[in-house]
Amino acid sequence: MKRVYMDNSATTPVKQEVLDTMLPYFTEHYGNASSIHSFGQEAKKTLEASRKIIADTLNTSSDTIYFTGGGSEADNWALKGVMKANAQKGKHLITSTIEHHGILHTCKALEKEGYEVTYLEVDSDGLIDLKELEQAIRPDTVMISIMYINNEIGTMQPIKEIGQIARKHKVIFHTDAVQAYGNVGIDVEALQVDLLSISAHKIYGPKGIGALYIRKGIRIQNLIEGGAQERRRRAGTENIPGIVGFAKAAELAHDNLEAHVAKLIEMRDRLAKGILEAIDYSKYNGHPTQRHPGNVNICFEFIEGEALLLSLNAKGISGSSGSACTSGSLDPSHVLMAIGLPHEIAHGSLRLSVGDFNTIEEVDYVIESLVEIVHKLRMMSPLYDKVKGGK
Ligand SMILES: *Cc1c(COP(=O)(O)O)cnc(C)c1O
């Protein structure tokens, strides 16, 4: 059976070049970067060369890059580390209602410890309001954390403007850039970002490795205590194969950014247009233009997201849905609720995220299959029957 992977926002396959770069670091160059001997020194050299590559992609210096066990750890560290290290200024933090759970659940944990969080609402396109943001800043506000690109609906926030507001009010600014990295050019200086989270497995690198950019001078507590790795800020023997793979993936993404984005946009727009034109009672979610180059998120009325995913899977197509069963909760996705979708519509959501390995042929196959599936599922829906019958 044909298999089409369109869940690149969940994770991406590791590129062959990335894997080839990693393999010798498991079997030949397996030294611990903290060791004195040649194996260790070799590992140390590789570690620092990789750090430089990542730093260059963000227009910063190596000494601002700290490797972590992925995007979630970077998010946890940024929030817990900064809030705790700056408690003398205050205990207030500003974020949005549509953040990744790596941020939202960390905020909940901080609230239990006595910190106070303001959750900014978003408009129907998923954008925060900059005036509301500025008004939410108080004398005891320590930091703002707003994601660069939303993982569900693809909306891109005005990060540069947020950076300006944060700087003006002397508030620390963190952004979860896991979905943005490798899909937009990021310059931490131009954006005036103080901390930024990235992850390898969303850019054709390995899972379990990421990084946190920390601007020089930012006060932050450690999250992981132990050895003196990462300049005493993040303990644990360095994941050299992962780090090497991350750097290779970052380098490839950076060198091919324009072509990658152009290719994704072409597929994304063809996919969205094809679906929306062929299927009535469907709604495109997220910002129409300021969005992830590969993200398509559409709600189909009178349909359950899980049924849709299973039918697609039966045709070899992998997508995702922000609806109940898949997320392990009864409520539809917090993001779809935040952009104001009614429950019954949010339940019929589908996210298709295209990546470097997808083709136009696959896009057309997905459109064709989806038209068939939605039609079939709706034929079984008494509600749809009623609506159509009434017209
Ligand atoms: C995937 C993702 C994360 C988590 O990254 P991991 O490396 O899987 O821990 C955090 N934020 C966003 C926006 C993501 O898409």
GROMACS .gro file of N, CA, C and O in nm, residues 158-262:
model
  420
  158PRO      N    1   0.422   3.792   1.573
  158PRO     CA    2   0.516   3.901   1.540
  158PRO      C    3   0.629   3.908   1.643
  158PRO      O    4   0.627   3.993   1.732
  159ILE      N    5   0.725   3.819   1.631
  159ILE     CA    6   0.829   3.803   1.734
  159ILE      C    7   0.915   3.928   1.750
  159ILE      O    8   0.950   3.967   1.862
  160LYS      N    9   0.945   3.994   1.638
  160LYS     CA   10   1.029   4.113   1.646
  160LYS      C   11   0.961   4.224   1.728
  160LYS      O   12   1.023   4.289   1.812
  161GLU      N   13   0.830   4.241   1.703
  161GLU     CA   14   0.755   4.344   1.776
  161GLU      C   15   0.745   4.308   1.925
  161GLU      O   16   0.753   4.395   2.012
  162ILE      N   17   0.729   4.181   1.953
  162ILE     CA   18   0.723   4.137   2.093
  162ILE      C   19   0.858   4.163   2.159
  162ILE      O   20   0.865   4.212   2.273
  163GLY      N   21   0.965   4.136   2.085
  163GLY     CA   22   1.100   4.161   2.137
  163GLY      C   23   1.121   4.308   2.171
  163GLY      O   24   1.182   4.341   2.273
  164GLN      N   25   1.068   4.395   2.084
  164GLN     CA   26   1.082   4.540   2.109
  164GLN      C   27   1.009   4.582   2.236
  164GLN      O   28   1.060   4.659   2.317
  165ILE      N   29   0.888   4.528   2.252
  165ILE     CA   30   0.808   4.562   2.370
  165ILE      C   31   0.879   4.512   2.497
  165ILE      O   32   0.891   4.584   2.597
  166ALA      N   33   0.929   4.389   2.491
  166ALA     CA   34   0.996   4.330   2.607
  166ALA      C   35   1.118   4.414   2.644
  166ALA      O   36   1.140   4.446   2.761
  167ARG      N   37   1.197   4.449   2.542
  167ARG     CA   38   1.318   4.526   2.567
  167ARG      C   39   1.286   4.662   2.628
  167ARG      O   40   1.351   4.707   2.721
  168LYS      N   41   1.182   4.727   2.571
  168LYS     CA   42   1.143   4.860   2.618
  168LYS      C   43   1.108   4.857   2.767
  168LYS      O   44   1.139   4.950   2.842
  169HIS      N   45   1.042   4.749   2.810
  169HIS     CA   46   1.000   4.739   2.950
  169HIS      C   47   1.097   4.659   3.036
  169HIS      O   48   1.064   4.624   3.150
  170LYS      N   49   1.214   4.626   2.980
  170LYS     CA   50   1.316   4.551   3.054
  170LYS      C   51   1.263   4.419   3.110
  170LYS      O   52   1.288   4.382   3.225
  171VAL      N   53   1.187   4.350   3.025
  171VAL     CA   54   1.134   4.219   3.062
  171VAL      C   55   1.206   4.116   2.975
  171VAL      O   56   1.231   4.141   2.857
  172ILE      N   57   1.239   4.002   3.033
  172ILE     CA   58   1.310   3.897   2.959
  172ILE      C   59   1.213   3.829   2.862
  172ILE      O   60   1.097   3.804   2.896
  173PHE      N   61   1.261   3.800   2.740
  173PHE     CA   62   1.173   3.744   2.638
  173PHE      C   63   1.223   3.607   2.590
  173PHE      O   64   1.333   3.596   2.537
  174HIS      N   65   1.140   3.506   2.610
  174HIS     CA   66   1.170   3.371   2.560
  174HIS      C   67   1.071   3.336   2.449
  174HIS      O   68   0.953   3.372   2.455
  175THR      N   69   1.120   3.267   2.345
  175THR     CA   70   1.028   3.214   2.245
  175THR      C   71   1.056   3.067   2.218
  175THR      O   72   1.173   3.026   2.209
  176ASP      N   73   0.950   2.988   2.210
  176ASP     CA   74   0.960   2.848   2.170
  176ASP      C   75   0.961   2.851   2.018
  176ASP      O   76   0.859   2.874   1.953
  177ALA      N   77   1.081   2.830   1.961
  177ALA     CA   78   1.096   2.839   1.815
  177ALA      C   79   1.111   2.701   1.752
  177ALA      O   80   1.166   2.688   1.642
  178VAL      N   81   1.060   2.599   1.821
  178VAL     CA   82   1.078   2.461   1.771
  178VAL      C   83   1.017   2.445   1.631
  178VAL      O   84   1.077   2.381   1.544
  179GLN      N   85   0.900   2.503   1.606
  179GLN     CA   86   0.838   2.490   1.474
  179GLN      C   87   0.894   2.590   1.373
  179GLN      O   88   0.880   2.571   1.252
  180ALA      N   89   0.955   2.696   1.422
  180ALA     CA   90   1.005   2.800   1.332
  180ALA      C   91   1.144   2.768   1.279
  180ALA      O   92   1.175   2.793   1.162
  181TYR      N   93   1.226   2.709   1.365
  181TYR     CA   94   1.365   2.682   1.330
  181TYR      C   95   1.371   2.593   1.207
  181TYR      O   96   1.308   2.488   1.201
  182GLY      N   97   1.446   2.637   1.106
  182GLY     CA   98   1.456   2.560   0.982
  182GLY      C   99   1.344   2.593   0.884
  182GLY      O  100   1.343   2.542   0.773
  183ASN      N  101   1.249   2.675   0.926
  183ASN     CA  102   1.139   2.714   0.837
  183ASN      C  103   1.131   2.865   0.816
  183ASN      O  104   1.062   2.911   0.725
  184VAL      N  105   1.200   2.939   0.902
  184VAL     CA  106   1.217   3.083   0.881
  184VAL      C  107   1.359   3.118   0.926
  184VAL      O  108   1.415   3.050   1.012
  185GLY      N  109   1.415   3.221   0.867
  185GLY     CA  110   1.548   3.265   0.910
  185GLY      C  111   1.534   3.327   1.048
  185GLY      O  112   1.443   3.407   1.071
  186ILE      N  113   1.620   3.289   1.142
  186ILE     CA  114   1.609   3.343   1.277
  186ILE      C  115   1.740   3.413   1.314
  186ILE      O  116   1.847   3.355   1.304
  187ASP      N  117   1.728   3.539   1.357
  187ASP     CA  118   1.842   3.617   1.400
  187ASP      C  119   1.808   3.670   1.539
  187ASP      O  120   1.725   3.761   1.553
  188VAL      N  121   1.869   3.611   1.641
  188VAL     CA  122   1.830   3.647   1.778
  188VAL      C  123   1.862   3.793   1.811
  188VAL      O  124   1.799   3.851   1.899
  189GLU      N  125   1.958   3.852   1.738
  189GLU     CA  126   1.989   3.993   1.762
  189GLU      C  127   1.881   4.082   1.704
  189GLU      O  128   1.828   4.169   1.772
  190ALA      N  129   1.845   4.059   1.578
  190ALA     CA  130   1.743   4.140   1.513
  190ALA      C  131   1.608   4.125   1.585
  190ALA      O  132   1.530   4.220   1.593
  191LEU      N  133   1.582   4.006   1.638
  191LEU     CA  134   1.453   3.980   1.703
  191LEU      C  135   1.450   4.026   1.849
  191LEU      O  136   1.343   4.032   1.910
  192GLN      N  137   1.567   4.058   1.904
  192GLN     CA  138   1.579   4.096   2.046
  192GLN      C  139   1.519   3.991   2.139
  192GLN      O  140   1.448   4.022   2.235
  193VAL      N  141   1.548   3.865   2.105
  193VAL     CA  142   1.504   3.753   2.187
  193VAL      C  143   1.613   3.726   2.292
  193VAL      O  144   1.731   3.737   2.262
  194ASP      N  145   1.573   3.691   2.413
  194ASP     CA  146   1.671   3.661   2.519
  194ASP      C  147   1.695   3.512   2.537
  194ASP      O  148   1.803   3.470   2.576
  195LEU      N  149   1.590   3.433   2.515
  195LEU     CA  150   1.604   3.288   2.522
  195LEU      C  151   1.519   3.228   2.410
  195LEU      O  152   1.413   3.283   2.376
  196LEU      N  153   1.565   3.116   2.353
  196LEU     CA  154   1.495   3.057   2.240
  196LEU      C  155   1.516   2.905   2.239
  196LEU      O  156   1.628   2.858   2.253
  197SER      N  157   1.405   2.832   2.227
  197SER     CA  158   1.412   2.685   2.229
  197SER      C  159   1.406   2.628   2.088
  197SER      O  160   1.324   2.672   2.007
  198ILE      N  161   1.492   2.528   2.062
  198ILE     CA  162   1.488   2.458   1.933
  198ILE      C  163   1.505   2.307   1.956
  198ILE      O  164   1.551   2.264   2.062
  199SER      N  165   1.467   2.229   1.856
  199SER     CA  166   1.474   2.083   1.870
  199SER      C  167   1.513   2.020   1.736
  199SER      O  168   1.468   2.065   1.631
  200ALA      N  169   1.595   1.914   1.742
  200ALA     CA  170   1.649   1.854   1.619
  200ALA      C  171   1.547   1.773   1.539
  200ALA      O  172   1.550   1.774   1.416
  201HIS      N  173   1.457   1.703   1.610
  201HIS     CA  174   1.374   1.606   1.536
  201HIS      C  175   1.263   1.670   1.453
  201HIS      O  176   1.192   1.603   1.380
  202LYS      N  177   1.248   1.802   1.463
  202LYS     CA  178   1.151   1.871   1.378
  202LYS      C  179   1.217   1.922   1.250
  202LYS      O  180   1.151   1.976   1.164
  203ILE      N  181   1.350   1.908   1.243
  203ILE     CA  182   1.423   1.957   1.124
  203ILE      C  183   1.508   1.845   1.062
  203ILE      O  184   1.620   1.868   1.018
  204TYR      N  185   1.455   1.722   1.063
  204TYR     CA  186   1.522   1.608   0.999
  204TYR      C  187   1.648   1.564   1.071
  204TYR      O  188   1.740   1.510   1.012
  205GLY      N  189   1.651   1.591   1.201
  205GLY     CA  190   1.759   1.545   1.287
  205GLY      C  191   1.704   1.440   1.383
  205GLY      O  192   1.587   1.404   1.377
  206PRO      N  193   1.790   1.392   1.474
  206PRO     CA  194   1.747   1.287   1.568
  206PRO      C  195   1.657   1.338   1.681
  206PRO      O  196   1.658   1.457   1.713
  207LYS      N  197   1.585   1.247   1.742
  207LYS     CA  198   1.500   1.280   1.858
  207LYS      C  199   1.584   1.287   1.984
  207LYS      O  200   1.690   1.226   1.992
  208GLY      N  201   1.535   1.361   2.082
  208GLY     CA  202   1.604   1.363   2.211
  208GLY      C  203   1.721   1.459   2.219
  208GLY      O  204   1.804   1.448   2.310
  209ILE      N  205   1.729   1.552   2.127
  209ILE     CA  206   1.835   1.654   2.136
  209ILE      C  207   1.778   1.788   2.090
  209ILE      O  208   1.704   1.796   1.992
  210GLY      N  209   1.811   1.891   2.165
  210GLY     CA  210   1.766   2.026   2.132
  210GLY      C  211   1.863   2.124   2.192
  210GLY      O  212   1.973   2.087   2.234
  211ALA      N  213   1.823   2.249   2.195
  211ALA     CA  214   1.911   2.350   2.255
  211ALA      C  215   1.830   2.468   2.305
  211ALA      O  216   1.718   2.492   2.261
  212LEU      N  217   1.890   2.536   2.402
  212LEU     CA  218   1.834   2.661   2.450
  212LEU      C  219   1.938   2.770   2.426
  212LEU      O  220   2.054   2.755   2.467
  213TYR      N  221   1.897   2.873   2.354
  213TYR     CA  222   1.982   2.991   2.339
  213TYR      C  223   1.957   3.078   2.461
  213TYR      O  224   1.841   3.104   2.497
  214ILE      N  225   2.064   3.118   2.528
  214ILE     CA  226   2.052   3.208   2.644
  214ILE      C  227   2.143   3.327   2.621
  214ILE      O  228   2.266   3.311   2.615
  215ARG      N  229   2.083   3.444   2.604
  215ARG     CA  230   2.162   3.565   2.583
  215ARG      C  231   2.258   3.585   2.700
  215ARG      O  232   2.223   3.559   2.816
  216LYS      N  233   2.378   3.634   2.670
  216LYS     CA  234   2.477   3.658   2.775
  216LYS      C  235   2.421   3.758   2.875
  216LYS      O  236   2.360   3.858   2.837
  217GLY      N  237   2.438   3.729   3.002
  217GLY     CA  238   2.393   3.821   3.106
  217GLY      C  239   2.256   3.787   3.163
  217GLY      O  240   2.215   3.844   3.265
  218ILE      N  241   2.183   3.696   3.100
  218ILE     CA  242   2.051   3.657   3.152
  218ILE      C  243   2.071   3.567   3.274
  218ILE      O  244   2.147   3.470   3.269
  219ARG      N  245   2.005   3.602   3.383
  219ARG     CA  246   2.016   3.519   3.505
  219ARG      C  247   1.921   3.400   3.492
  219ARG      O  248   1.802   3.417   3.468
  220ILE      N  249   1.976   3.281   3.510
  220ILE     CA  250   1.895   3.159   3.497
  220ILE      C  251   1.949   3.051   3.590
  220ILE      O  252   2.071   3.035   3.603
  221GLN      N  253   1.858   2.980   3.656
  221GLN     CA  254   1.899   2.868   3.742
  221GLN      C  255   1.912   2.742   3.660
  221GLN      O  256   1.846   2.729   3.557
  222ASN      N  257   1.989   2.647   3.710
  222ASN     CA  258   2.000   2.518   3.642
  222ASN      C  259   1.871   2.437   3.661
  222ASN      O  260   1.804   2.449   3.762
  223LEU      N  261   1.841   2.355   3.561
  223LEU     CA  262   1.729   2.262   3.573
  223LEU      C  263   1.783   2.124   3.608
  223LEU      O  264   1.731   2.055   3.693
  224ILE      N  265   1.889   2.084   3.538
  224ILE     CA  266   1.951   1.953   3.560
  224ILE      C  267   2.085   1.973   3.631
  224ILE      O  268   2.176   2.033   3.576
  225GLU      N  269   2.094   1.921   3.753
  225GLU     CA  270   2.217   1.936   3.831
  225GLU      C  271   2.304   1.811   3.820
  225GLU      O  272   2.250   1.700   3.805
  226GLY      N  273   2.432   1.828   3.830
  226GLY     CA  274   2.523   1.714   3.824
  226GLY      C  275   2.662   1.759   3.785
  226GLY      O  276   2.716   1.850   3.848
  227GLY      N  277   2.714   1.698   3.680
  227GLY     CA  278   2.849   1.731   3.634
  227GLY      C  279   2.861   1.871   3.578
  227GLY      O  280   2.764   1.947   3.573
  228ALA      N  281   2.982   1.903   3.533
  228ALA     CA  282   3.011   2.040   3.491
  228ALA      C  283   2.989   2.066   3.342
  228ALA      O  284   3.034   2.166   3.288
  229GLN      N  285   2.913   1.975   3.277
  229GLN     CA  286   2.893   1.991   3.133
  229GLN      C  287   2.820   2.122   3.100
  229GLN      O  288   2.754   2.181   3.185
  230GLU      N  289   2.826   2.159   2.973
  230GLU     CA  290   2.760   2.281   2.924
  230GLU      C  291   2.792   2.402   3.013
  230GLU      O  292   2.703   2.474   3.059
  231ARG      N  293   2.921   2.419   3.036
  231ARG     CA  294   2.970   2.533   3.117
  231ARG      C  295   2.896   2.542   3.251
  231ARG      O  296   2.850   2.648   3.292
  232ARG      N  297   2.882   2.425   3.312
  232ARG     CA  298   2.821   2.409   3.446
  232ARG      C  299   2.671   2.442   3.449
  232ARG      O  300   2.613   2.460   3.556
  233ARG      N  301   2.609   2.450   3.334
  233ARG     CA  302   2.468   2.490   3.337
  233ARG      C  303   2.369   2.378   3.305
  233ARG      O  304   2.251   2.389   3.331
  234ARG      N  305   2.420   2.269   3.246
  234ARG     CA  306   2.329   2.158   3.216
  234ARG      C  307   2.410   2.029   3.225
  234ARG      O  308   2.488   1.996   3.136
  235ALA      N  309   2.387   1.958   3.336
  235ALA     CA  310   2.466   1.838   3.362
  235ALA      C  311   2.423   1.722   3.273
  235ALA      O  312   2.313   1.721   3.219
  236GLY      N  313   2.511   1.624   3.263
  236GLY     CA  314   2.484   1.504   3.185
  236GLY      C  315   2.585   1.488   3.074
  236GLY      O  316   2.615   1.585   3.004
  237THR      N  317   2.637   1.366   3.058
  237THR     CA  318   2.733   1.340   2.951
  237THR      C  319   2.671   1.378   2.818
  237THR      O  320   2.559   1.339   2.788
  238GLU      N  321   2.742   1.456   2.741
  238GLU     CA  322   2.687   1.509   2.616
  238GLU      C  323   2.651   1.398   2.518
  238GLU      O  324   2.727   1.304   2.499
  239ASN      N  325   2.537   1.415   2.454
  239ASN     CA  326   2.487   1.322   2.353
  239ASN      C  327   2.556   1.358   2.221
  239ASN      O  328   2.498   1.424   2.135
  240ILE      N  329   2.681   1.316   2.209
  240ILE     CA  330   2.760   1.360   2.093
  240ILE      C  331   2.697   1.316   1.959
  240ILE      O  332   2.685   1.399   1.868
  241PRO      N  333   2.655   1.189   1.943
  241PRO     CA  334   2.593   1.154   1.814
  241PRO      C  335   2.472   1.242   1.784
  241PRO      O  336   2.455   1.290   1.672
  242GLY      N  337   2.390   1.266   1.886
  242GLY     CA  338   2.272   1.350   1.868
  242GLY      C  339   2.310   1.493   1.832
  242GLY      O  340   2.252   1.555   1.743
  243ILE      N  341   2.411   1.544   1.902
  243ILE     CA  342   2.454   1.682   1.879
  243ILE      C  343   2.512   1.699   1.738
  243ILE      O  344   2.482   1.796   1.668
  244VAL      N  345   2.590   1.599   1.696
  244VAL     CA  346   2.648   1.604   1.561
  244VAL      C  347   2.536   1.600   1.456
  244VAL      O  348   2.538   1.674   1.357
  245GLY      N  349   2.436   1.514   1.481
  245GLY     CA  350   2.323   1.504   1.389
  245GLY      C  351   2.241   1.633   1.387
  245GLY      O  352   2.196   1.678   1.281
  246PHE      N  353   2.224   1.691   1.503
  246PHE     CA  354   2.150   1.817   1.515
  246PHE      C  355   2.220   1.925   1.433
  246PHE      O  356   2.157   1.998   1.354
  247ALA      N  357   2.353   1.934   1.450
  247ALA     CA  358   2.429   2.037   1.378
  247ALA      C  359   2.421   2.015   1.227
  247ALA      O  360   2.404   2.110   1.151
  248LYS      N  361   2.429   1.889   1.185
  248LYS     CA  362   2.422   1.860   1.041
  248LYS      C  363   2.284   1.900   0.988
  248LYS      O  364   2.273   1.963   0.882
  249ALA      N  365   2.181   1.862   1.061
  249ALA     CA  366   2.044   1.895   1.018
  249ALA      C  367   2.025   2.047   1.013
  249ALA      O  368   1.963   2.100   0.921
  250ALA      N  369   2.080   2.116   1.112
  250ALA     CA  370   2.067   2.262   1.118
  250ALA      C  371   2.140   2.327   1.000
  250ALA      O  372   2.089   2.422   0.938
  251GLU      N  373   2.257   2.274   0.970
  251GLU     CA  374   2.336   2.327   0.859
  251GLU      C  375   2.263   2.307   0.726
  251GLU      O  376   2.251   2.401   0.646
  252LEU      N  377   2.210   2.188   0.707
  252LEU     CA  378   2.134   2.160   0.583
  252LEU      C  379   2.013   2.252   0.573
  252LEU      O  380   1.983   2.309   0.468
  253ALA      N  381   1.942   2.266   0.684
  253ALA     CA  382   1.821   2.349   0.685
  253ALA      C  383   1.857   2.494   0.653
  253ALA      O  384   1.789   2.561   0.575
  254HIS      N  385   1.966   2.540   0.711
  254HIS     CA  386   2.007   2.678   0.694
  254HIS      C  387   2.052   2.704   0.549
  254HIS      O  388   2.014   2.803   0.487
  255ASP      N  389   2.131   2.611   0.494
  255ASP     CA  390   2.183   2.629   0.358
  255ASP      C  391   2.075   2.620   0.252
  255ASP      O  392   2.088   2.678   0.144
  256ASN      N  393   1.969   2.544   0.280
  256ASN     CA  394   1.865   2.524   0.178
  256ASN      C  395   1.732   2.590   0.214
  256ASN      O  396   1.627   2.550   0.164
  257LEU      N  397   1.738   2.687   0.303
  257LEU     CA  398   1.615   2.744   0.357
  257LEU      C  399   1.517   2.793   0.250
  257LEU      O  400   1.399   2.757   0.252
  258GLU      N  401   1.567   2.873   0.156
  258GLU     CA  402   1.477   2.932   0.058
  258GLU      C  403   1.407   2.828  -0.028
  258GLU      O  404   1.286   2.834  -0.047
  259ALA      N  405   1.484   2.733  -0.078
  259ALA     CA  406   1.427   2.629  -0.164
  259ALA      C  407   1.329   2.542  -0.085
  259ALA      O  408   1.221   2.506  -0.134
  260HIS      N  409   1.366   2.510   0.038
  260HIS     CA  410   1.281   2.430   0.127
  260HIS      C  411   1.146   2.499   0.149
  260HIS      O  412   1.040   2.439   0.133
  261VAL      N  413   1.153   2.626   0.185
  261VAL     CA  414   1.030   2.701   0.214
  261VAL      C  415   0.943   2.712   0.088
  261VAL      O  416   0.822   2.690   0.093
  262ALA      N  417   1.005   2.741  -0.025
  262ALA     CA  418   0.930   2.756  -0.150
  262ALA      C  419   0.859   2.625  -0.185
  262ALA      O  420   0.742   2.624  -0.224
   0.00000   0.00000   0.00000
